[in-house]
Coordinates of C-alpha atoms in Angstrom, one line a residue:
Chain A
X1 CA -0.4 7.3 -33.3
X2 CA 0.0 3.9 -31.5
X3 CA 2.6 4.8 -29.2
X4 CA -0.1 7.5 -28.0
X5 CA -2.7 4.6 -27.4
X6 CA -0.1 2.8 -25.7
X7 CA -0.4 4.7 -22.3
X8 CA -4.2 4.1 -21.7
X9 CA -4.5 0.8 -23.1
X10 CA -1.8 -0.5 -20.3
X11 CA -3.7 1.6 -17.8
X12 CA -6.6 -0.5 -18.3
X13 CA -5.2 -3.4 -18.3
X14 CA -3.8 -2.9 -15.2
X15 CA -7.1 -2.0 -13.9
X16 CA -8.7 -5.1 -15.0
X17 CA -5.5 -7.0 -13.3
X18 CA -6.4 -5.3 -9.9
X19 CA -10.0 -5.9 -10.9
X20 CA -9.1 -9.8 -11.2
X21 CA -6.9 -10.2 -8.1
X22 CA -8.9 -8.4 -6.0
X23 CA -12.0 -10.5 -6.9
X24 CA -10.3 -13.9 -7.1
X25 CA -8.9 -13.1 -3.2
X26 CA -12.3 -12.8 -2.0
X27 CA -12.1 -16.7 -2.3
X28 CA -8.7 -17.2 -1.0
X29 CA -7.2 -17.1 2.4
X30 CA -6.2 -15.4 4.4
X31 CA -9.2 -13.7 4.9
X32 CA -8.7 -10.2 6.8
X33 CA -12.4 -9.8 8.2
X34 CA -11.4 -7.2 10.6
X35 CA -10.3 -4.9 8.0
X36 CA -13.7 -5.3 6.0
X37 CA -15.7 -5.0 9.0
X38 CA -13.5 -1.7 9.5
X39 CA -14.6 -0.6 5.9
X40 CA -18.0 -1.2 5.5
X41 CA -17.7 1.3 8.6
X42 CA -16.0 3.9 6.9
X43 CA -17.8 3.6 4.1
X44 CA -21.2 2.8 4.7
X45 CA -22.0 4.1 8.1
X46 CA -19.5 7.3 7.6
X47 CA -21.5 8.4 4.3
X48 CA -24.6 7.8 5.5
X49 CA -25.2 11.5 6.5
X50 CA -24.1 12.7 3.1
X51 CA -26.9 10.0 1.3
X52 CA -29.1 11.0 3.7
X53 CA -29.1 14.6 2.7
X54 CA -28.8 14.4 -1.1
X55 CA -31.3 11.9 -0.9
X56 CA -33.6 13.8 1.1
X57 CA -33.6 16.9 -1.4
X58 CA -33.0 15.3 -4.6
X59 CA -37.0 13.8 -3.7
X60 CA -37.7 17.4 -3.1
X61 CA -36.9 18.8 -5.5
X62 CA -38.1 16.4 -7.9
X63 CA -41.2 16.8 -6.7
X64 CA -41.5 20.1 -6.7
X65 CA -40.3 20.3 -10.5
X66 CA -42.3 17.7 -11.5
X67 CA -45.5 19.3 -10.0
X68 CA -44.9 21.8 -12.6
X69 CA -44.9 20.1 -15.7
X70 CA -47.8 17.7 -13.7
X71 CA -49.9 20.4 -13.4
X72 CA -50.1 21.3 -17.3
X73 CA -51.7 18.1 -17.8
X74 CA -54.1 18.0 -14.2
X75 CA -52.0 15.4 -12.9
X76 CA -50.6 16.8 -9.9
X77 CA -51.8 13.5 -8.2
X78 CA -49.2 11.3 -10.1
X79 CA -46.0 13.3 -8.7
X80 CA -45.5 9.9 -6.3
X81 CA -44.7 8.2 -9.5
X82 CA -42.4 10.6 -10.9
X83 CA -40.2 10.9 -7.9
X84 CA -40.2 6.9 -7.2
X85 CA -39.2 6.0 -10.9
X86 CA -36.7 8.6 -11.2
X87 CA -35.1 7.9 -7.4
X88 CA -35.9 4.2 -8.1
X89 CA -34.0 3.8 -11.6
X90 CA -31.7 6.7 -11.7
X91 CA -31.2 9.3 -9.0
X92 CA -31.3 7.3 -6.1
X93 CA -28.3 5.3 -7.4
X94 CA -26.4 7.8 -9.5
X95 CA -26.1 10.4 -6.8
X96 CA -25.4 8.3 -4.0
X97 CA -22.3 6.8 -5.9
X98 CA -21.2 9.7 -6.3
X99 CA -21.2 11.2 -2.8
X100 CA -19.7 7.8 -2.1
X101 CA -17.2 8.5 -5.0
X102 CA -16.0 11.7 -3.9
X103 CA -16.1 10.6 -0.3
X104 CA -14.3 7.2 -0.6
X105 CA -12.5 7.2 -3.2
X106 CA -10.7 9.8 -3.2
X107 CA -10.2 8.8 0.9
X108 CA -9.1 5.7 -0.1
X109 CA -6.4 7.1 -3.2
X110 CA -4.9 9.4 -1.1
X111 CA -4.5 7.1 2.3
X112 CA -2.9 4.3 -0.1
X113 CA -0.7 7.0 -2.0
X114 CA 0.4 8.1 1.2
X115 CA 1.4 4.3 2.2
X116 CA 3.0 4.3 -1.1
X117 CA 5.5 7.0 -1.3
X118 CA 6.5 6.6 2.3
X119 CA 7.1 2.8 1.2
X120 CA 4.8 1.3 3.6
X121 CA 3.0 -0.6 0.6
X122 CA 6.6 -2.1 0.1
X123 CA 7.2 -2.8 4.0
X124 CA 3.7 -4.9 4.1
X125 CA 5.1 -7.1 0.9
X126 CA 8.6 -7.7 2.9
X127 CA 6.8 -8.2 5.8
X128 CA 4.4 -11.4 4.7
X129 CA 1.2 -9.9 3.5
X130 CA 0.0 -9.2 -0.2
X131 CA -1.2 -5.4 0.0
X132 CA -4.0 -6.4 -3.1
X133 CA -5.4 -8.9 -0.1
X134 CA -4.8 -6.8 2.9
X135 CA -5.9 -3.3 1.5
X136 CA -8.1 -3.6 -1.7
X137 CA -10.3 -6.4 -1.4
X138 CA -11.6 -5.6 1.7
X139 CA -12.3 -1.9 0.5
X140 CA -14.2 -3.7 -2.7
X141 CA -16.0 -6.7 -0.2
X142 CA -17.5 -3.3 2.3
X143 CA -18.2 -1.5 -1.0
X144 CA -19.9 -3.9 -2.7
X145 CA -22.2 -4.6 1.2
X146 CA -22.8 -1.0 1.7
X147 CA -23.8 0.6 -1.9
X148 CA -26.6 -0.8 -2.3
X149 CA -27.7 -0.6 0.9
X150 CA -27.2 3.4 1.3
X151 CA -28.8 3.7 -2.5
X152 CA -31.7 1.9 -0.5
X153 CA -31.8 4.4 2.2
X154 CA -31.4 7.4 -0.5
X155 CA -34.4 6.0 -2.6
X156 CA -36.5 5.7 0.4
X157 CA -35.6 9.2 2.2
X158 CA -36.4 10.8 -1.5
X159 CA -39.6 9.3 -1.9
X160 CA -40.1 10.5 2.0
X161 CA -38.8 14.0 0.8
X162 CA -41.3 13.4 -2.3
X163 CA -44.4 13.1 0.2
X164 CA -43.7 15.7 2.1
X165 CA -43.5 18.6 -0.5
X166 CA -46.5 16.6 -1.9
X167 CA -48.7 16.9 1.3
X168 CA -47.7 20.2 1.8
X169 CA -47.0 22.4 -1.1
X170 CA -48.9 20.7 -3.7
X171 CA -52.1 19.7 -1.9
X172 CA -51.6 15.6 -2.5
X173 CA -53.0 13.5 -0.2
X174 CA -51.4 11.1 1.7
X175 CA -52.9 8.1 0.2
X176 CA -52.7 9.2 -3.5
X177 CA -49.2 10.1 -3.0
X178 CA -48.1 6.6 -2.0
X179 CA -50.1 4.9 -4.0
X180 CA -49.0 5.8 -6.9
X181 CA -45.4 6.0 -6.0
X182 CA -46.0 2.2 -4.8
X183 CA -48.0 1.1 -8.1
X184 CA -45.3 2.8 -10.4
X185 CA -42.6 0.6 -9.3
X186 CA -42.0 -3.0 -11.0
X187 CA -39.1 -5.7 -10.8
X188 CA -37.3 -4.1 -13.4
X189 CA -36.8 -0.9 -11.8
X190 CA -36.1 -2.3 -8.3
X191 CA -33.7 -4.8 -10.0
X192 CA -32.0 -1.9 -12.0
X193 CA -31.9 0.7 -8.7
X194 CA -29.4 -2.1 -7.3
X195 CA -27.9 -3.8 -9.8
X196 CA -26.3 -0.2 -10.3
X197 CA -25.0 0.6 -7.1
X198 CA -23.6 -2.8 -6.9
X199 CA -21.3 -2.1 -10.5
X200 CA -20.5 1.3 -9.1
X201 CA -19.0 -0.3 -6.0
X202 CA -16.4 -1.8 -8.0
X203 CA -15.8 1.7 -9.5
X204 CA -15.7 3.7 -6.4
X205 CA -13.9 1.1 -4.2
X206 CA -11.4 0.0 -7.1
X207 CA -10.1 3.2 -9.0
X208 CA -9.4 4.8 -5.4
X209 CA -7.2 1.9 -4.8
X210 CA -5.6 2.0 -8.7
X211 CA -4.9 5.2 -8.4
X212 CA -3.4 4.8 -4.9
X213 CA -0.9 1.9 -5.7
X214 CA 0.0 4.0 -8.1
X215 CA 1.6 6.7 -6.9
X216 CA 4.7 8.2 -7.5
X217 CA 6.7 11.5 -6.5
X218 CA 6.1 12.2 -3.2
X219 CA 3.1 14.5 -1.7
X220 CA 2.5 16.2 -4.9
X221 CA 1.3 12.3 -6.3
X222 CA -0.8 11.6 -3.6
X223 CA -2.9 15.3 -4.5
X224 CA -2.7 14.2 -8.1
X225 CA -4.1 10.5 -7.5
X226 CA -6.5 11.7 -5.4
X227 CA -8.2 14.0 -7.7
X228 CA -7.8 11.5 -10.8
X229 CA -9.5 8.8 -8.8
X230 CA -12.4 11.2 -7.9
X231 CA -12.6 12.8 -11.4
X232 CA -12.7 9.1 -13.1
X233 CA -14.9 7.5 -10.3
X234 CA -17.2 10.2 -11.2
X235 CA -17.0 10.2 -14.8
X236 CA -17.2 6.3 -14.9
X237 CA -20.4 6.0 -12.8
X238 CA -22.1 8.6 -15.8
X239 CA -21.0 6.5 -18.6
X240 CA -22.0 2.9 -16.7
X241 CA -25.8 4.3 -15.7
X242 CA -26.2 5.0 -19.4
X243 CA -25.1 1.7 -20.4
X244 CA -27.1 -0.5 -17.5
X245 CA -30.2 1.3 -18.3
X246 CA -29.7 0.8 -22.2
X247 CA -29.0 -3.2 -21.3
X248 CA -32.1 -3.1 -18.8
X249 CA -34.4 -1.0 -21.5
X250 CA -33.2 -4.0 -24.2
X251 CA -33.9 -6.7 -22.0
X252 CA -37.1 -5.9 -20.7
X253 CA -38.3 -4.6 -24.5
X254 CA -36.9 -8.4 -25.6
X255 CA -39.3 -10.0 -23.2
X256 CA -42.0 -8.4 -24.9
Chain B
X6 CA 37.1 -25.5 -6.2
X7 CA 34.0 -27.0 -4.1
X8 CA 32.7 -24.1 -2.2
X9 CA 31.3 -24.9 1.3
X10 CA 29.2 -22.2 2.2
X11 CA 27.1 -20.8 -0.6
X12 CA 26.9 -17.4 -0.7
X13 CA 23.8 -15.5 1.4
X14 CA 23.3 -13.5 -1.6
X15 CA 24.1 -13.2 -4.8
X16 CA 23.1 -10.7 -7.9
X17 CA 24.3 -12.2 -11.2
X18 CA 24.2 -9.0 -14.2
X19 CA 21.3 -7.3 -12.7
X20 CA 19.9 -5.1 -14.2
X21 CA 16.4 -3.0 -13.3
X22 CA 14.8 -0.9 -16.5
X23 CA 11.7 1.2 -15.6
X24 CA 10.3 2.8 -18.3
X25 CA 13.1 4.4 -20.1
X26 CA 14.9 4.8 -16.8
X27 CA 18.0 2.6 -15.9
X28 CA 18.1 2.3 -12.2
X29 CA 20.7 -0.7 -12.1
X30 CA 22.5 -1.6 -14.9
X31 CA 24.6 -5.0 -14.5
X32 CA 25.5 -5.4 -11.0
X33 CA 26.7 -9.0 -9.8
X34 CA 28.3 -9.5 -6.3
X35 CA 28.0 -12.4 -3.4
X36 CA 27.7 -11.5 0.3
X37 CA 28.7 -14.4 2.4
X38 CA 27.8 -15.7 5.3
X39 CA 28.2 -13.0 8.4
X40 CA 29.8 -10.6 5.9
X41 CA 29.1 -6.8 5.8
X42 CA 28.6 -5.0 2.9
X43 CA 28.7 -1.3 2.9
X44 CA 27.2 0.2 -0.5
X45 CA 28.1 4.1 -1.1
X46 CA 26.4 6.0 -3.8
X47 CA 24.6 9.3 -4.6
X48 CA 20.9 9.9 -4.4
X49 CA 19.3 8.3 -7.6
X50 CA 22.6 5.8 -8.0
X51 CA 20.4 2.7 -7.2
X52 CA 21.1 1.7 -4.4
X53 CA 17.5 1.6 -3.2
X54 CA 16.7 -0.2 -6.1
X55 CA 19.4 -2.6 -5.2
X56 CA 18.0 -3.6 -1.9
X57 CA 14.6 -3.8 -3.4
X58 CA 15.5 -6.9 -5.6
X59 CA 17.3 -8.7 -3.1
X60 CA 14.2 -8.9 -1.1
X61 CA 12.0 -9.3 -4.7
X62 CA 10.0 -6.2 -4.3
X63 CA 11.6 -5.4 -7.5
X64 CA 12.0 -7.8 -10.7
X65 CA 15.0 -7.5 -12.6
X66 CA 14.7 -6.9 -15.6
X67 CA 17.4 -9.6 -16.9
X68 CA 20.0 -11.0 -14.5
X69 CA 19.5 -13.2 -11.6
X70 CA 19.4 -12.6 -7.9
X71 CA 20.1 -15.6 -5.2
X72 CA 19.2 -15.3 -1.6
X73 CA 20.2 -18.4 0.3
X74 CA 20.3 -20.3 -2.9
X75 CA 17.2 -19.7 -4.3
X76 CA 16.5 -18.0 -7.7
X77 CA 13.7 -14.7 -6.9
X78 CA 13.4 -14.0 -10.6
X79 CA 11.4 -16.9 -11.3
X80 CA 9.3 -17.0 -8.0
X81 CA 5.5 -16.1 -7.8
X82 CA 4.5 -13.5 -5.1
X83 CA 3.3 -16.2 -2.8
X84 CA 6.6 -18.3 -2.9
X85 CA 8.8 -14.8 -2.2
X86 CA 7.0 -14.5 1.4
X87 CA 9.0 -17.3 2.3
X88 CA 12.2 -16.1 1.4
X89 CA 11.0 -12.5 2.7
X90 CA 10.4 -13.8 5.8
X91 CA 14.7 -14.4 6.3
X92 CA 15.2 -11.3 5.8
X93 CA 15.0 -7.8 7.4
X94 CA 14.8 -4.8 5.7
X95 CA 14.9 -1.5 7.2
X96 CA 13.3 1.1 4.4
X97 CA 14.1 4.6 4.2
X98 CA 12.0 6.7 6.1
X99 CA 11.2 3.8 8.5
X100 CA 7.8 2.9 6.8
X101 CA 6.0 1.9 9.6
X102 CA 2.3 1.8 9.8
X103 CA 0.7 4.7 10.6
X104 CA -2.8 3.2 11.5
X105 CA -1.4 0.8 14.3
X106 CA 0.3 0.9 17.3
X107 CA 4.2 0.7 17.9
X108 CA 3.9 -2.8 19.1
X109 CA 1.5 -4.0 16.5
X110 CA 4.1 -2.8 14.2
X111 CA 7.0 -4.8 15.8
X112 CA 4.7 -7.8 16.3
X113 CA 3.6 -7.3 11.8
X114 CA 6.1 -9.7 11.1
X115 CA 5.9 -12.4 13.5
X116 CA 1.8 -12.6 13.1
X117 CA 1.8 -12.5 9.2
X118 CA 4.7 -14.3 8.0
X119 CA 3.2 -17.9 7.9
X120 CA 6.4 -19.4 7.5
X121 CA 7.7 -17.9 11.0
X122 CA 4.6 -19.3 12.8
X123 CA 5.3 -17.6 16.2
X124 CA 2.7 -18.7 18.8
X125 CA -0.1 -16.2 20.2
X126 CA 1.4 -16.0 23.5
X127 CA 4.9 -15.7 22.3
X128 CA 4.3 -12.4 20.4
X129 CA 4.0 -9.8 23.2
X130 CA 7.0 -11.0 24.9
X131 CA 9.1 -10.8 21.6
X132 CA 8.4 -7.4 20.7
X133 CA 9.3 -6.3 24.2
X134 CA 12.4 -7.9 24.3
X135 CA 12.8 -6.6 20.3
X136 CA 11.7 -3.4 21.8
X137 CA 13.9 -3.7 24.9
X138 CA 16.9 -4.3 22.3
X139 CA 16.7 -0.6 20.6
X140 CA 16.0 1.0 23.9
X141 CA 12.4 1.9 23.2
X142 CA 10.8 0.0 26.2
X143 CA 7.6 2.4 27.4
X144 CA 6.4 3.0 23.9
X145 CA 3.9 0.2 22.7
X146 CA 1.2 1.7 23.0
X147 CA 2.3 4.9 20.7
X148 CA 1.5 6.0 17.3
X149 CA 4.9 6.3 15.1
X150 CA 3.6 10.3 14.5
X151 CA 3.4 10.4 18.1
X152 CA 7.3 9.4 17.9
X153 CA 10.4 11.5 17.2
X154 CA 12.5 10.4 13.4
X155 CA 15.1 9.1 15.1
X156 CA 12.8 6.5 17.4
X157 CA 10.7 5.7 14.4
X158 CA 14.0 4.6 13.3
X159 CA 14.6 2.6 16.3
X160 CA 11.2 1.1 16.3
X161 CA 11.7 0.0 12.6
X162 CA 14.7 -1.9 13.4
X163 CA 12.7 -3.3 16.0
X164 CA 10.4 -4.8 13.5
X165 CA 13.1 -5.8 11.1
X166 CA 15.0 -7.7 13.8
X167 CA 12.1 -9.5 16.1
X168 CA 12.5 -12.3 13.4
X169 CA 16.2 -13.1 14.0
X170 CA 16.6 -12.5 10.2
X171 CA 20.1 -14.4 8.9
X172 CA 19.9 -11.5 6.3
X173 CA 19.4 -8.0 7.1
X174 CA 19.1 -5.3 5.1
X175 CA 19.4 -1.3 5.7
X176 CA 18.6 1.6 3.1
X177 CA 19.9 4.7 4.5
X178 CA 19.1 3.9 8.1
X179 CA 21.0 7.3 9.4
X180 CA 19.3 9.6 6.2
X181 CA 18.2 13.2 8.0
X182 CA 19.4 12.5 11.5
X183 CA 21.1 14.6 13.7
X184 CA 25.1 12.9 14.5
X185 CA 24.7 11.8 17.8
X186 CA 20.9 10.1 16.9
X187 CA 22.7 8.6 13.9
X188 CA 25.3 7.4 16.1
X189 CA 23.0 5.9 18.2
X190 CA 21.3 4.3 14.9
X191 CA 24.9 2.5 13.9
X192 CA 25.9 1.0 17.2
X193 CA 22.3 -0.5 17.4
X194 CA 22.8 -2.2 13.6
X195 CA 26.4 -3.1 14.9
X196 CA 24.8 -4.4 17.8
X197 CA 22.1 -6.3 15.8
X198 CA 24.7 -7.7 13.5
X199 CA 27.3 -9.1 16.4
X200 CA 25.0 -10.5 18.4
X201 CA 23.3 -12.6 15.9
X202 CA 26.2 -12.8 13.5
X203 CA 23.8 -12.1 10.6
X204 CA 24.9 -10.9 7.0
X205 CA 24.4 -7.3 6.6
X206 CA 23.6 -4.8 3.9
X207 CA 24.1 -1.2 4.4
X208 CA 23.1 1.3 1.5
X209 CA 24.2 4.7 2.8
X210 CA 25.8 8.2 1.2
X211 CA 27.9 8.8 4.5
X212 CA 31.6 7.0 4.9
X213 CA 31.7 7.3 8.4
X214 CA 28.7 4.8 8.8
X215 CA 30.5 2.6 6.4
X216 CA 33.9 2.9 8.8
X217 CA 31.7 1.7 12.3
X218 CA 30.6 -1.1 10.4
X219 CA 33.9 -1.9 8.8
X220 CA 36.1 -1.2 12.3
X221 CA 33.6 -1.1 15.1
X222 CA 32.0 -4.3 17.0
X223 CA 29.9 -4.5 20.2
X224 CA 31.1 -5.3 23.4
X225 CA 27.8 -6.9 24.9
X226 CA 29.8 -6.6 28.5
X227 CA 30.5 -2.7 28.4
X228 CA 26.8 -2.3 26.4
X229 CA 29.0 0.2 23.9
X230 CA 31.2 -0.2 20.9
X231 CA 34.7 -0.7 20.5
X232 CA 37.2 -0.6 18.0
X233 CA 38.3 -3.6 16.5
X234 CA 42.1 -4.8 16.2
X235 CA 43.3 -4.9 12.7
X236 CA 41.5 -8.2 11.5
X237 CA 39.7 -8.9 14.8
X238 CA 36.2 -8.4 13.1
X239 CA 37.0 -12.3 12.1
X240 CA 36.7 -13.3 8.2
X241 CA 34.1 -12.3 6.0
X242 CA 34.7 -9.0 6.9
X243 CA 33.6 -5.9 5.3
X244 CA 33.2 -5.1 1.5
X245 CA 32.5 -1.7 0.5
X246 CA 31.1 -1.0 -2.7
X247 CA 30.5 2.3 -4.9
X248 CA 27.3 2.4 -7.3
X249 CA 27.1 5.3 -9.7
X250 CA 24.0 5.2 -11.9
X251 CA 23.4 2.2 -11.7
X252 CA 26.5 0.6 -12.4
X253 CA 28.9 -1.0 -9.8
X254 CA 32.4 1.1 -10.2
X255 CA 34.2 0.3 -7.2
X256 CA 34.2 -3.4 -4.9
X257 CA 36.8 -3.8 -2.1
X258 CA 38.0 -3.5 1.1
X259 CA 38.1 0.0 2.9
X260 CA 42.1 0.2 2.4
X261 CA 41.4 0.0 -1.4
X262 CA 38.5 2.0 -1.3
X263 CA 40.8 4.8 0.4
X264 CA 43.5 3.9 -2.1
X265 CA 41.1 4.4 -4.9
X266 CA 42.1 7.2 -7.8
X267 CA 38.2 7.5 -8.9
X268 CA 36.9 10.9 -8.1
X269 CA 33.2 9.4 -7.5
X270 CA 34.4 7.0 -5.0
X271 CA 37.4 9.8 -3.5
X272 CA 34.2 12.2 -3.1
X273 CA 32.7 9.6 -0.3
X274 CA 36.2 8.7 1.7
X275 CA 37.3 12.7 1.4
X276 CA 34.1 14.2 2.5
X277 CA 34.4 12.5 5.9
X278 CA 37.5 11.5 6.8

């Protein structure tokens, strides 16, 4: 029984060691700012199209679905509120993180995994660079900056899509839509909507790096790491979003 | 007896165990200034692990590794960088960085090893010199994927020797190459050894590579290898070692290697002589 648990516990421990080292490296020289910019471009700008598309269609589908339920109470005018709250609090951060995880975590895992199996990571250490400093920390910093920004973009595009649906299909006026959307949002929502992507950035970047750097067993191993990274990152995003929501609910109820 | 020159590299009962697999078991040896060591062994006999332990990339489970008289096993990663800057390592399959050009690859140790502190305007001339050394002049702007296997290996040798390290480690430099390219690579290794008088560790499964290292030297006037007359390579000379399943089962010069009755050792000698 103890032996069964040993593996997973050691893995989690290794992950936290990597997280600690990567975070500590932010404050230690040498800083590889070129790599940070490069990763920001790859993670942030590169993910823009898929984030805009998912944001748009999730906002549109929310407006369509919710309008049916709201129609039963004669409250179709409040579609804006439902779309805004569900996007800013939940769907925006989750879907953005999932899309970026699918794209970036797997990409990082396969890139670092290939470097591992071709001994490039060892070569890096042999030639005087710390792979965590050079490879992991820039990816973490880039993700932590870009993921909240991508989420904001997804939120706006989603709310905009909700407006398009409301005005053209649901006979809601522009004014009605935007004022209900605007009034629905309180600081707690916005805070929650920005804390989530920040936490997910750690998951997306570090899970990819973690599985990449652990790769063994040639090209087959790279494939395995890539899948593992993507699956683990996606599941963790769902688990963490639940706990963050709980914490915010608890905190806001404690205030009252 | 007082020893004037301490060994460059010294293994003391080094064992490396990964999970349940023993990669090295109680390996002890010394390499002295200017000596060449040829390490023979089958795949999976611990040859690569031995080189990685000499660089501090792999921490021994027990035992001590001394490089230039300093114990690697008690050092932290950041302290190891200074020692590593004096060691050149050629990895199996070259391990050039895919995302960097050949020029950037060869410049990498000059720019990243703090203790080398190469002034920025010196980087390019030294890179060009190293690439000329391996006869790979006009490839500076190419990426590793654009080169053939033999050319990649040569670029990796340039990266290994660009810092003029006093100790060089070569991990199966001729693996997967055709005989002619393999000979060119061995020629370069011997040239690097004889021009800079470095201590060299060569891991291989090909006996003819070891034979070249032991009996040939680089003639800089004619620009090719020539057979050294007996004892002409000077002292210390080439020592052969054989590894089997992580254990050092043979250590000695070429004569005793060829005279060895051990079937495992014999296999290497017989196969290629």
